[in-house]
PDB file of C-alpha atoms in Angstrom:
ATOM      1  CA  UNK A 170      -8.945  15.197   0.201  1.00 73.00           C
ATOM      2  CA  UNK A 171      -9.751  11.657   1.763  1.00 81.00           C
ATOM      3  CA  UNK A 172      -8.351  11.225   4.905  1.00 90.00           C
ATOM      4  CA  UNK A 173      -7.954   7.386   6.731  1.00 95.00           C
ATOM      5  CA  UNK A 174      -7.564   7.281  10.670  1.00 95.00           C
ATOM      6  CA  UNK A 175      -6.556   4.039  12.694  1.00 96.00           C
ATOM      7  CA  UNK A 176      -6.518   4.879  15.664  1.00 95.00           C
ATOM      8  CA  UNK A 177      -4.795   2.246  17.684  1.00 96.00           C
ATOM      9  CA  UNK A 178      -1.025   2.188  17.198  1.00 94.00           C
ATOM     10  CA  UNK A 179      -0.779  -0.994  18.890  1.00 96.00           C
ATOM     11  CA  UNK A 180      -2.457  -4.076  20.002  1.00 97.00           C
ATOM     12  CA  UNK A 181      -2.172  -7.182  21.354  1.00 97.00           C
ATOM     13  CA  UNK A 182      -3.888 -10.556  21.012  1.00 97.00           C
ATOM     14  CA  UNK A 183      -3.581 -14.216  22.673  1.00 97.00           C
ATOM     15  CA  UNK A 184      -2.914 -16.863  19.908  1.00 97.00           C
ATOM     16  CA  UNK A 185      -6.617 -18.508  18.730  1.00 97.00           C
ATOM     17  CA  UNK A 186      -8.498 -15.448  20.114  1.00 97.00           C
ATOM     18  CA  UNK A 187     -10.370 -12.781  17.516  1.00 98.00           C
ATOM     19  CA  UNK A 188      -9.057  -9.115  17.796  1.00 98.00           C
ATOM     20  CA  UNK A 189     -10.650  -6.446  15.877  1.00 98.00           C
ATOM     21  CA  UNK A 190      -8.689  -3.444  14.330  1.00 98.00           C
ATOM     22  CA  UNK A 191     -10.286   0.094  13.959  1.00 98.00           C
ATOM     23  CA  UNK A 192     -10.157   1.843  10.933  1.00 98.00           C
ATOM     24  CA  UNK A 193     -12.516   5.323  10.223  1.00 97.00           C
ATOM     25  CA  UNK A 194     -11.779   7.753   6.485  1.00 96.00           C
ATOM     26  CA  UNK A 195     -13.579  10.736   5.386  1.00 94.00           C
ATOM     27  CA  UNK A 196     -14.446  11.194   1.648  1.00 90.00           C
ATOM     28  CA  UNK A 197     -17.370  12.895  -0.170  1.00 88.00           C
ATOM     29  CA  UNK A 198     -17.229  10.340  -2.650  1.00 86.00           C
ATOM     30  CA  UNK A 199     -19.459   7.465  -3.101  1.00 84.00           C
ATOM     31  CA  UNK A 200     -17.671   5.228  -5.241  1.00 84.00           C
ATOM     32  CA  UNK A 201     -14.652   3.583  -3.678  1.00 89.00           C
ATOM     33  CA  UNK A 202     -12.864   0.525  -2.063  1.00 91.00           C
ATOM     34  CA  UNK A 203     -11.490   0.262   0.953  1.00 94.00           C
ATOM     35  CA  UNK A 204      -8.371  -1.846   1.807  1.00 94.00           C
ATOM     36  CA  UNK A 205      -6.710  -4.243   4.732  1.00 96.00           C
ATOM     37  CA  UNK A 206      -2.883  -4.608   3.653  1.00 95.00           C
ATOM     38  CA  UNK A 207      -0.465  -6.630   6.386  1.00 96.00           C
ATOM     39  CA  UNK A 208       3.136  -5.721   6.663  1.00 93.00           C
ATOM     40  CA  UNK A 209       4.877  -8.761   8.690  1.00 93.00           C
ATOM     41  CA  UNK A 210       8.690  -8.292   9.569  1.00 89.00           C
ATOM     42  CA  UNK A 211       9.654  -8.698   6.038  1.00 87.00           C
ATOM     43  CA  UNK A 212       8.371  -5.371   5.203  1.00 86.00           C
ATOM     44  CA  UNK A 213       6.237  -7.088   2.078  1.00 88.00           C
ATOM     45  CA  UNK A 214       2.856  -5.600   1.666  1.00 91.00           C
ATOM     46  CA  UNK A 215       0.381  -8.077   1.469  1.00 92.00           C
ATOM     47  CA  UNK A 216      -3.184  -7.635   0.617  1.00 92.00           C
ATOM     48  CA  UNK A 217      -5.716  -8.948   3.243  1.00 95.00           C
ATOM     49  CA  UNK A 218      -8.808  -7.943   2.375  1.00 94.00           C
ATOM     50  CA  UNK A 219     -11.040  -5.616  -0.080  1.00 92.00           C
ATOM     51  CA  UNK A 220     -13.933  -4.173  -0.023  1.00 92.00           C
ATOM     52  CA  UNK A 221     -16.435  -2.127  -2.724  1.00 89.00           C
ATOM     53  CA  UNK A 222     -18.455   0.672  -1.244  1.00 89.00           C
ATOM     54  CA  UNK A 223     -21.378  -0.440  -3.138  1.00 87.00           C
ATOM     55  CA  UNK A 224     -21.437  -3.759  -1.588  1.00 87.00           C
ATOM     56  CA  UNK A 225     -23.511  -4.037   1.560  1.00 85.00           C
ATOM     57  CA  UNK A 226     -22.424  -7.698   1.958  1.00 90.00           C
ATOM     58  CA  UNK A 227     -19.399  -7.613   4.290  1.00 93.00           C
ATOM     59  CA  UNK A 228     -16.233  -9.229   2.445  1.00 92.00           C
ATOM     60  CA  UNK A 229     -14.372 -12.354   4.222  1.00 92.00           C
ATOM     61  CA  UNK A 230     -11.065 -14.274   3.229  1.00 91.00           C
ATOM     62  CA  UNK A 231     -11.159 -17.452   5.461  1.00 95.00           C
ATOM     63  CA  UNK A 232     -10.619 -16.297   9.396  1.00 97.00           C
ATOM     64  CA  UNK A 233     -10.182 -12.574   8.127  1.00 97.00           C
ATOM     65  CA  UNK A 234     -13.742 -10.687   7.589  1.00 97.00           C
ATOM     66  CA  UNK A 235     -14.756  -6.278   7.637  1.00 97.00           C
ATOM     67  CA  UNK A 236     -17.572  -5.252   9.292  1.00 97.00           C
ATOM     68  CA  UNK A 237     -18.244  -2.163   6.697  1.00 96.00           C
ATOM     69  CA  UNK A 238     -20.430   0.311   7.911  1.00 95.00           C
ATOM     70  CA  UNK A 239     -20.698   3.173   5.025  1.00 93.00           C
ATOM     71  CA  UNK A 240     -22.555   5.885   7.069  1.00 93.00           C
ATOM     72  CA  UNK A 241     -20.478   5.706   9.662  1.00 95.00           C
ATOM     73  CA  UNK A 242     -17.379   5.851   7.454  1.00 95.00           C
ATOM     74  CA  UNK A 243     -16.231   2.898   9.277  1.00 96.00           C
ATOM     75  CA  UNK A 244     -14.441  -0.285   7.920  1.00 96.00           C
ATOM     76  CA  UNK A 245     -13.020  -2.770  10.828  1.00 97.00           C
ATOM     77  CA  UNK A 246     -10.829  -5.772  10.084  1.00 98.00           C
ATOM     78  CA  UNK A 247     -11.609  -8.797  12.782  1.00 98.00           C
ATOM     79  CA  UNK A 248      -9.411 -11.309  12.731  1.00 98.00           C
ATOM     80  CA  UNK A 249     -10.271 -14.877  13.991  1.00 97.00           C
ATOM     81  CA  UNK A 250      -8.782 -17.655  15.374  1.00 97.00           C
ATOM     82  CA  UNK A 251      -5.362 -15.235  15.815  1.00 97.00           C
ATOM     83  CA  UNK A 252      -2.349 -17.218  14.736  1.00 97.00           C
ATOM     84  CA  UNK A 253       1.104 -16.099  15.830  1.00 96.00           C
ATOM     85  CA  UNK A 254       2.055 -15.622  11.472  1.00 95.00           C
ATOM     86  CA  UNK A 255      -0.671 -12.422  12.013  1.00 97.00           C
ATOM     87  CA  UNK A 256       2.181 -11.035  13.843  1.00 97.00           C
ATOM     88  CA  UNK A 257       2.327  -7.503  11.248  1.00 96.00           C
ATOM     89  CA  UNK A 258       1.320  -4.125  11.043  1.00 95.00           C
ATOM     90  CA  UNK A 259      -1.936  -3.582  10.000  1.00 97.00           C
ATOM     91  CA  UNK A 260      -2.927  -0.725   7.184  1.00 96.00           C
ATOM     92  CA  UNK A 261      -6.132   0.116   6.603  1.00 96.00           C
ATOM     93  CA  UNK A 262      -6.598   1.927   2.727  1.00 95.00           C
ATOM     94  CA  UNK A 263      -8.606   3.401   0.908  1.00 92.00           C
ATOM     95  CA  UNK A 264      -9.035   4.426  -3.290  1.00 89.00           C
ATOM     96  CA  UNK A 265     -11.071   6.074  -5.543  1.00 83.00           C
ATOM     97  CA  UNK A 266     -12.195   4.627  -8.369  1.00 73.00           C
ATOM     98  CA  UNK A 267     -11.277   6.913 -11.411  1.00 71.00           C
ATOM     99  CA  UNK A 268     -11.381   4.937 -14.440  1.00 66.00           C
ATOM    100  CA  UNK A 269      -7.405   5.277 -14.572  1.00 69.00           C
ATOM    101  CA  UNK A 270      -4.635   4.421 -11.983  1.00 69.00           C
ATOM    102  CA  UNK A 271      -6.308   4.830  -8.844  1.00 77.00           C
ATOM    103  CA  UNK A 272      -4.346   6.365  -5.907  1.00 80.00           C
ATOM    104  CA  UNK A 273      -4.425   4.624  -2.239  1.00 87.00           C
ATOM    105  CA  UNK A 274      -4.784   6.681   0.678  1.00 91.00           C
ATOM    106  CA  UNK A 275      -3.159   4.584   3.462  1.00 93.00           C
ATOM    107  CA  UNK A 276      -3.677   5.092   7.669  1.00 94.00           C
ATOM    108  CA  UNK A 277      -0.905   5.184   9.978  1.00 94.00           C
ATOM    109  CA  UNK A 278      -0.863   1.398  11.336  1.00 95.00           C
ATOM    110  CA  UNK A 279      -1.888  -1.084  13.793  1.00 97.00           C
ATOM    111  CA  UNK A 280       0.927  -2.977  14.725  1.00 96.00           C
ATOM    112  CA  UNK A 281      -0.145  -6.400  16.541  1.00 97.00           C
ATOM    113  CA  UNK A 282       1.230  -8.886  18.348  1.00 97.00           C
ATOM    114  CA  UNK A 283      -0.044 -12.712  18.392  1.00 97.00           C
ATOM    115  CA  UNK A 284       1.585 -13.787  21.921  1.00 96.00           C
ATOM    116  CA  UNK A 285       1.387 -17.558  23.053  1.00 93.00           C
TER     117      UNK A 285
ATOM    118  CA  UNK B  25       5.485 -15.146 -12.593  1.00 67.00           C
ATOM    119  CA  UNK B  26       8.240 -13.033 -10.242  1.00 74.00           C
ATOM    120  CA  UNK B  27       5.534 -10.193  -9.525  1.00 90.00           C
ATOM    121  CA  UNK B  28       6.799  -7.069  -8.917  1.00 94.00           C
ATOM    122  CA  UNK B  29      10.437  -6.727  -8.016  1.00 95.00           C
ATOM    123  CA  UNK B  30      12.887  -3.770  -7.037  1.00 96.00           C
ATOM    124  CA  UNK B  31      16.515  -3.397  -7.180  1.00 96.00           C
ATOM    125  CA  UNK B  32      18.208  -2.915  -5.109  1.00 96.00           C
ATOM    126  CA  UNK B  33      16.751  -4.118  -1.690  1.00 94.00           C
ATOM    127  CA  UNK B  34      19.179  -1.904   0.562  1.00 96.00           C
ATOM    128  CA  UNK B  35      21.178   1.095  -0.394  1.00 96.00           C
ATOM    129  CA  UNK B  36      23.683   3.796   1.606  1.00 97.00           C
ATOM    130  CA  UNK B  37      24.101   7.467   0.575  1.00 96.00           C
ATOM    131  CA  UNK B  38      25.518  10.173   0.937  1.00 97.00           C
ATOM    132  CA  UNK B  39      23.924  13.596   1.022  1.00 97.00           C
ATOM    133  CA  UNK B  40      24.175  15.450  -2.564  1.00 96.00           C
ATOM    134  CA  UNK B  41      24.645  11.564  -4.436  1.00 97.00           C
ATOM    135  CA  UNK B  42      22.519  10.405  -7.027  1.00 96.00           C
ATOM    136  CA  UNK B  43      20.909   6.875  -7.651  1.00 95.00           C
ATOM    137  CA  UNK B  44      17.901   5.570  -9.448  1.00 97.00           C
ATOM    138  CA  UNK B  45      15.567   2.611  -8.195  1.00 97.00           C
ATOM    139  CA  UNK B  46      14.790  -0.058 -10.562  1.00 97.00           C
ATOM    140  CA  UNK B  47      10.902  -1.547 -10.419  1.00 97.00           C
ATOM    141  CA  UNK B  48      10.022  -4.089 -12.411  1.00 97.00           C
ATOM    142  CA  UNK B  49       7.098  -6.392 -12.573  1.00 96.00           C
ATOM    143  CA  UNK B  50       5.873  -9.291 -15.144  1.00 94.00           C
ATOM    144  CA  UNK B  51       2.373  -9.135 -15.340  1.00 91.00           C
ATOM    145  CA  UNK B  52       1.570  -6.830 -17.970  1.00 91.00           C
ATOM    146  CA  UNK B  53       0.111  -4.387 -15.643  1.00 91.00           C
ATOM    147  CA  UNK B  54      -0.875  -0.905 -17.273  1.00 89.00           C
ATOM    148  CA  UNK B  55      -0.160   1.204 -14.116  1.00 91.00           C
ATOM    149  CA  UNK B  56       2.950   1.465 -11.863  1.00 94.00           C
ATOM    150  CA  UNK B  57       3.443   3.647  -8.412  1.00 95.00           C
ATOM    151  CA  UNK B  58       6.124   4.835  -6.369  1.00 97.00           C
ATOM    152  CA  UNK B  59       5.318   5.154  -2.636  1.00 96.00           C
ATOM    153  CA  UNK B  60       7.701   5.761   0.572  1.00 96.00           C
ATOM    154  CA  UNK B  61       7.124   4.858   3.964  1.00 94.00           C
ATOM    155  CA  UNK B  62       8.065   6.593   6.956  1.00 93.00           C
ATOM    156  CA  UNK B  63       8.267   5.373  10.606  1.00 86.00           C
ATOM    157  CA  UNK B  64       4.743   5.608  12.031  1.00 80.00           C
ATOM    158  CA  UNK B  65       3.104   6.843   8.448  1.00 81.00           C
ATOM    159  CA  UNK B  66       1.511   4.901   6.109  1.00 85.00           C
ATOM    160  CA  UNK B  67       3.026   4.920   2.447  1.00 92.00           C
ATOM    161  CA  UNK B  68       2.857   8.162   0.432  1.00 93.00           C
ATOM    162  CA  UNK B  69       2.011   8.516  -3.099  1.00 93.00           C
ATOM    163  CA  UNK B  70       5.645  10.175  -4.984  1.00 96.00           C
ATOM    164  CA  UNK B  71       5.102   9.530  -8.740  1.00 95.00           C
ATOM    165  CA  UNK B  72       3.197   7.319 -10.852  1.00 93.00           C
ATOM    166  CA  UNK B  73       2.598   5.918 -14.389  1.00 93.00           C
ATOM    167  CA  UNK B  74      -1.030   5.224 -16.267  1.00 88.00           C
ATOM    168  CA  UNK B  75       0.909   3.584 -18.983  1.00 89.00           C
ATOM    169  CA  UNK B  76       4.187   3.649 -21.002  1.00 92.00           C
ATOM    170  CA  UNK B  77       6.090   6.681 -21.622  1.00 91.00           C
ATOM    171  CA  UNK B  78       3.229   8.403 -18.961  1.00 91.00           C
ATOM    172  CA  UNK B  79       4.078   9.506 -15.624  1.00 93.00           C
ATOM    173  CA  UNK B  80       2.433  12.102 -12.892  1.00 92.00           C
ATOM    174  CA  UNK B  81       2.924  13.736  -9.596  1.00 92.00           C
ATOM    175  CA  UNK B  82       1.642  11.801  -6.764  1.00 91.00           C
ATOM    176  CA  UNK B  83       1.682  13.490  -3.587  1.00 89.00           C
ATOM    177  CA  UNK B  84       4.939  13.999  -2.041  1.00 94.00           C
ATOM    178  CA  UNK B  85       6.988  14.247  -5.733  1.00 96.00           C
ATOM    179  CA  UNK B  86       9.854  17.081  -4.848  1.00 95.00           C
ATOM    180  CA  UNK B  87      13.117  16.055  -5.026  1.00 96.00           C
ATOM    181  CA  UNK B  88      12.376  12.637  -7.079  1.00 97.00           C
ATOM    182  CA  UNK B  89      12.044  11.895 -10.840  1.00 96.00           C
ATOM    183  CA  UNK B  90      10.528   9.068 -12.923  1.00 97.00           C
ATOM    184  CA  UNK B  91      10.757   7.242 -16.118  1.00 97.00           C
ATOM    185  CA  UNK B  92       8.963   4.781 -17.673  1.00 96.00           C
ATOM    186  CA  UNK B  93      10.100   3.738 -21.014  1.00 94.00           C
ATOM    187  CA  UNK B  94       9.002   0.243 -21.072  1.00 95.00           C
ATOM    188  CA  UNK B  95       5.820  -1.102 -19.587  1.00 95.00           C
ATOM    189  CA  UNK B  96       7.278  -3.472 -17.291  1.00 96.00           C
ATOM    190  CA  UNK B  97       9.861  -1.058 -15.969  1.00 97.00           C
ATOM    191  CA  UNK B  98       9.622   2.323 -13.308  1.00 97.00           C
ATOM    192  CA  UNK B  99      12.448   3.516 -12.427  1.00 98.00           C
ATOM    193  CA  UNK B 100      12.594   6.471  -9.586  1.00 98.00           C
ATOM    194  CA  UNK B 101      15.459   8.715 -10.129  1.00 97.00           C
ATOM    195  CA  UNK B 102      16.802  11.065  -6.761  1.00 96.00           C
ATOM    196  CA  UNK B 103      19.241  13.540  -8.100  1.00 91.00           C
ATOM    197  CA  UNK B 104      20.618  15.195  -4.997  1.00 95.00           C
ATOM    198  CA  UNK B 105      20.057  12.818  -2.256  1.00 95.00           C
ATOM    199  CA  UNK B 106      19.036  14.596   0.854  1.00 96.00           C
ATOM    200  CA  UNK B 107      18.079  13.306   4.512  1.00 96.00           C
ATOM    201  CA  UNK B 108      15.134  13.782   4.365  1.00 96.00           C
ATOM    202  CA  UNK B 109      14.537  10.918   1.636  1.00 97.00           C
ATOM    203  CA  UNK B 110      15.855   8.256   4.158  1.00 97.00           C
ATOM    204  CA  UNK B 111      12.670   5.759   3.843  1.00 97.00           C
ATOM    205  CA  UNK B 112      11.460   2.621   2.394  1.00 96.00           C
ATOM    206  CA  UNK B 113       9.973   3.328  -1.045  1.00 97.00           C
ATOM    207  CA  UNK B 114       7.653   0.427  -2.232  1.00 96.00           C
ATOM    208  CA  UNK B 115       6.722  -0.182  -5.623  1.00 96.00           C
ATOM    209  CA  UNK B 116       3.154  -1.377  -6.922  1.00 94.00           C
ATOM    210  CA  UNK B 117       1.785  -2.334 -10.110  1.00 93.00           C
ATOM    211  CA  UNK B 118      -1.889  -2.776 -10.999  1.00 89.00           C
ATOM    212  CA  UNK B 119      -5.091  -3.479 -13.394  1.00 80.00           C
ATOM    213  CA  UNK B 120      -8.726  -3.322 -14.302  1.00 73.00           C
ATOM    214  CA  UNK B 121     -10.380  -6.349 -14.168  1.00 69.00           C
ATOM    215  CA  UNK B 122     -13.069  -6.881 -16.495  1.00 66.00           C
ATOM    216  CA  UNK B 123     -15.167  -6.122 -13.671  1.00 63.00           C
ATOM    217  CA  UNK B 124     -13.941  -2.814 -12.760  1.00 63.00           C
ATOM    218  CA  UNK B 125     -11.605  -3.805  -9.964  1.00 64.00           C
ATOM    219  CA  UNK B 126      -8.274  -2.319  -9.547  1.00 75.00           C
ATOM    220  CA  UNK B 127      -5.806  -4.642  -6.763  1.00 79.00           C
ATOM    221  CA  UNK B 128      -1.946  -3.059  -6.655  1.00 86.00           C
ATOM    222  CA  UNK B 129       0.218  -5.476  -5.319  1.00 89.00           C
ATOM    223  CA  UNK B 130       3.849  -4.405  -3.898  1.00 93.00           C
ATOM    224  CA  UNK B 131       7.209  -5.328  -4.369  1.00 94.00           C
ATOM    225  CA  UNK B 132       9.236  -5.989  -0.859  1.00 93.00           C
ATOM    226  CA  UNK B 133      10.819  -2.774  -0.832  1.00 94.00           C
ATOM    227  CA  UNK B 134      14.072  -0.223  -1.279  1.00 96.00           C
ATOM    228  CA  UNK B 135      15.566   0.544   2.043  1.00 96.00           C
ATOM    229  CA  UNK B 136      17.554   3.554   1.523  1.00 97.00           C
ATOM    230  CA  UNK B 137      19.853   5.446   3.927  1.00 97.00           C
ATOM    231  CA  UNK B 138      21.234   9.257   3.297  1.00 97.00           C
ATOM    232  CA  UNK B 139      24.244  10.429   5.368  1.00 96.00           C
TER     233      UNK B 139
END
């Protein structure tokens, strides 16, 4: 069974500063994604970021970027430039690819707060 | 396009009632999911579909049934509401890309309450 751990319930981050949110899993697998989703007040999950375990290139979307390391089971989200709209909780996710609908294992959370 | 939507947003019980949530989405996607979300736990897999008139067990199923009998439609069915299914169940829908890439994306969520 594939397990995802974020192990930071909380954090905290001045507005235009760059936080970085943990995230480790545990698979045997070798073919996967992994997955940053933000959940802002409205409860909406919104997808972040993605990233293919066969890619060694870390993925970015604009001030949003992973540092993926796949030995380490380890897949970070850093956000840049913190704007007080990243005000969310944080899941970190991850799926097997099985040729068919594809099951996401989801963390607990990282809930953070932009402050002024 | 509306994306994925789910009626109704907010919805009281009480214990031994029934109700069905509605999950609908307009993009054609082959495969729908029901998840539920719990105060500090992720979302949990309870049913989903690879396709019409398909469904299967996720990982917390008991106590919750599922149809789909058209593609753009899941509906979750509770028969015997219970406590213990006070959460916010999210819907997804999702697709392969011609490269291989699946991406669900959610509706904004059920909020339901059992007395």
């Amino acid at each position: 069974a594939q397990t995802v751990t974020q192990s930071q319930p909380e954090m905290s981050v001045q507005e235009a500063e760059t936080v970085t949110l943990s995230c480790t899993y545990d698979t045997s697998e070798n073919n996967y994604y992994l997955f940053w989703y933000k959940q802002p007040p409205s409860r909406q999950m919104i997808l972040v970021i993605r990233q293919e375990a066969y890619k060694q290139q870390n993925a970015t979307e604009n001030r949003f970027s992973v540092n993926f390391q796949k030995a380490a089971k380890s897949f970070s989200l850093k956000i840049s430039d913190s704007q007080l709209g990243d005000t969310a909780m944080y899941f970190c996710a991850f799926m097997i690819l099985t040729g068919t609908a594809s099951k996401l294992t989801f963390g607990t959370g990282t809930r953070l707060q932009v402050t002024l | 396009n509306a994306g994925v939507t789910q009626t109704p947003k907010f919805r009281v019980l009480k214990t031994g009632q029934s109700m069905t949530l509605l999950c609908a989405q307009d993009m054609n996607h082959e495969y729908m999911y029901w998840y539920r979300q719990d105060p500090g736990m992720g979302l949990r897999l309870i049913h989903y579909s690879v396709g019409e008139g398909t469904t299967a067990k996720g990982e917390v199923p008991d106590g919750y049934n599922v149809s789909r009998l058209k593609k753009q439609n899941f509906l979750l069915g509770l028969e015997s509401a219970a406590p213990s299914q006070t959460s916010v169940y999210f819907c997804a829908s999702s697709y392969w890309t011609s490269g291989g890439q699946e991406t669900q994306y959610f509706g904004p969520g059920t909020r339901l309450l059992v007395l």
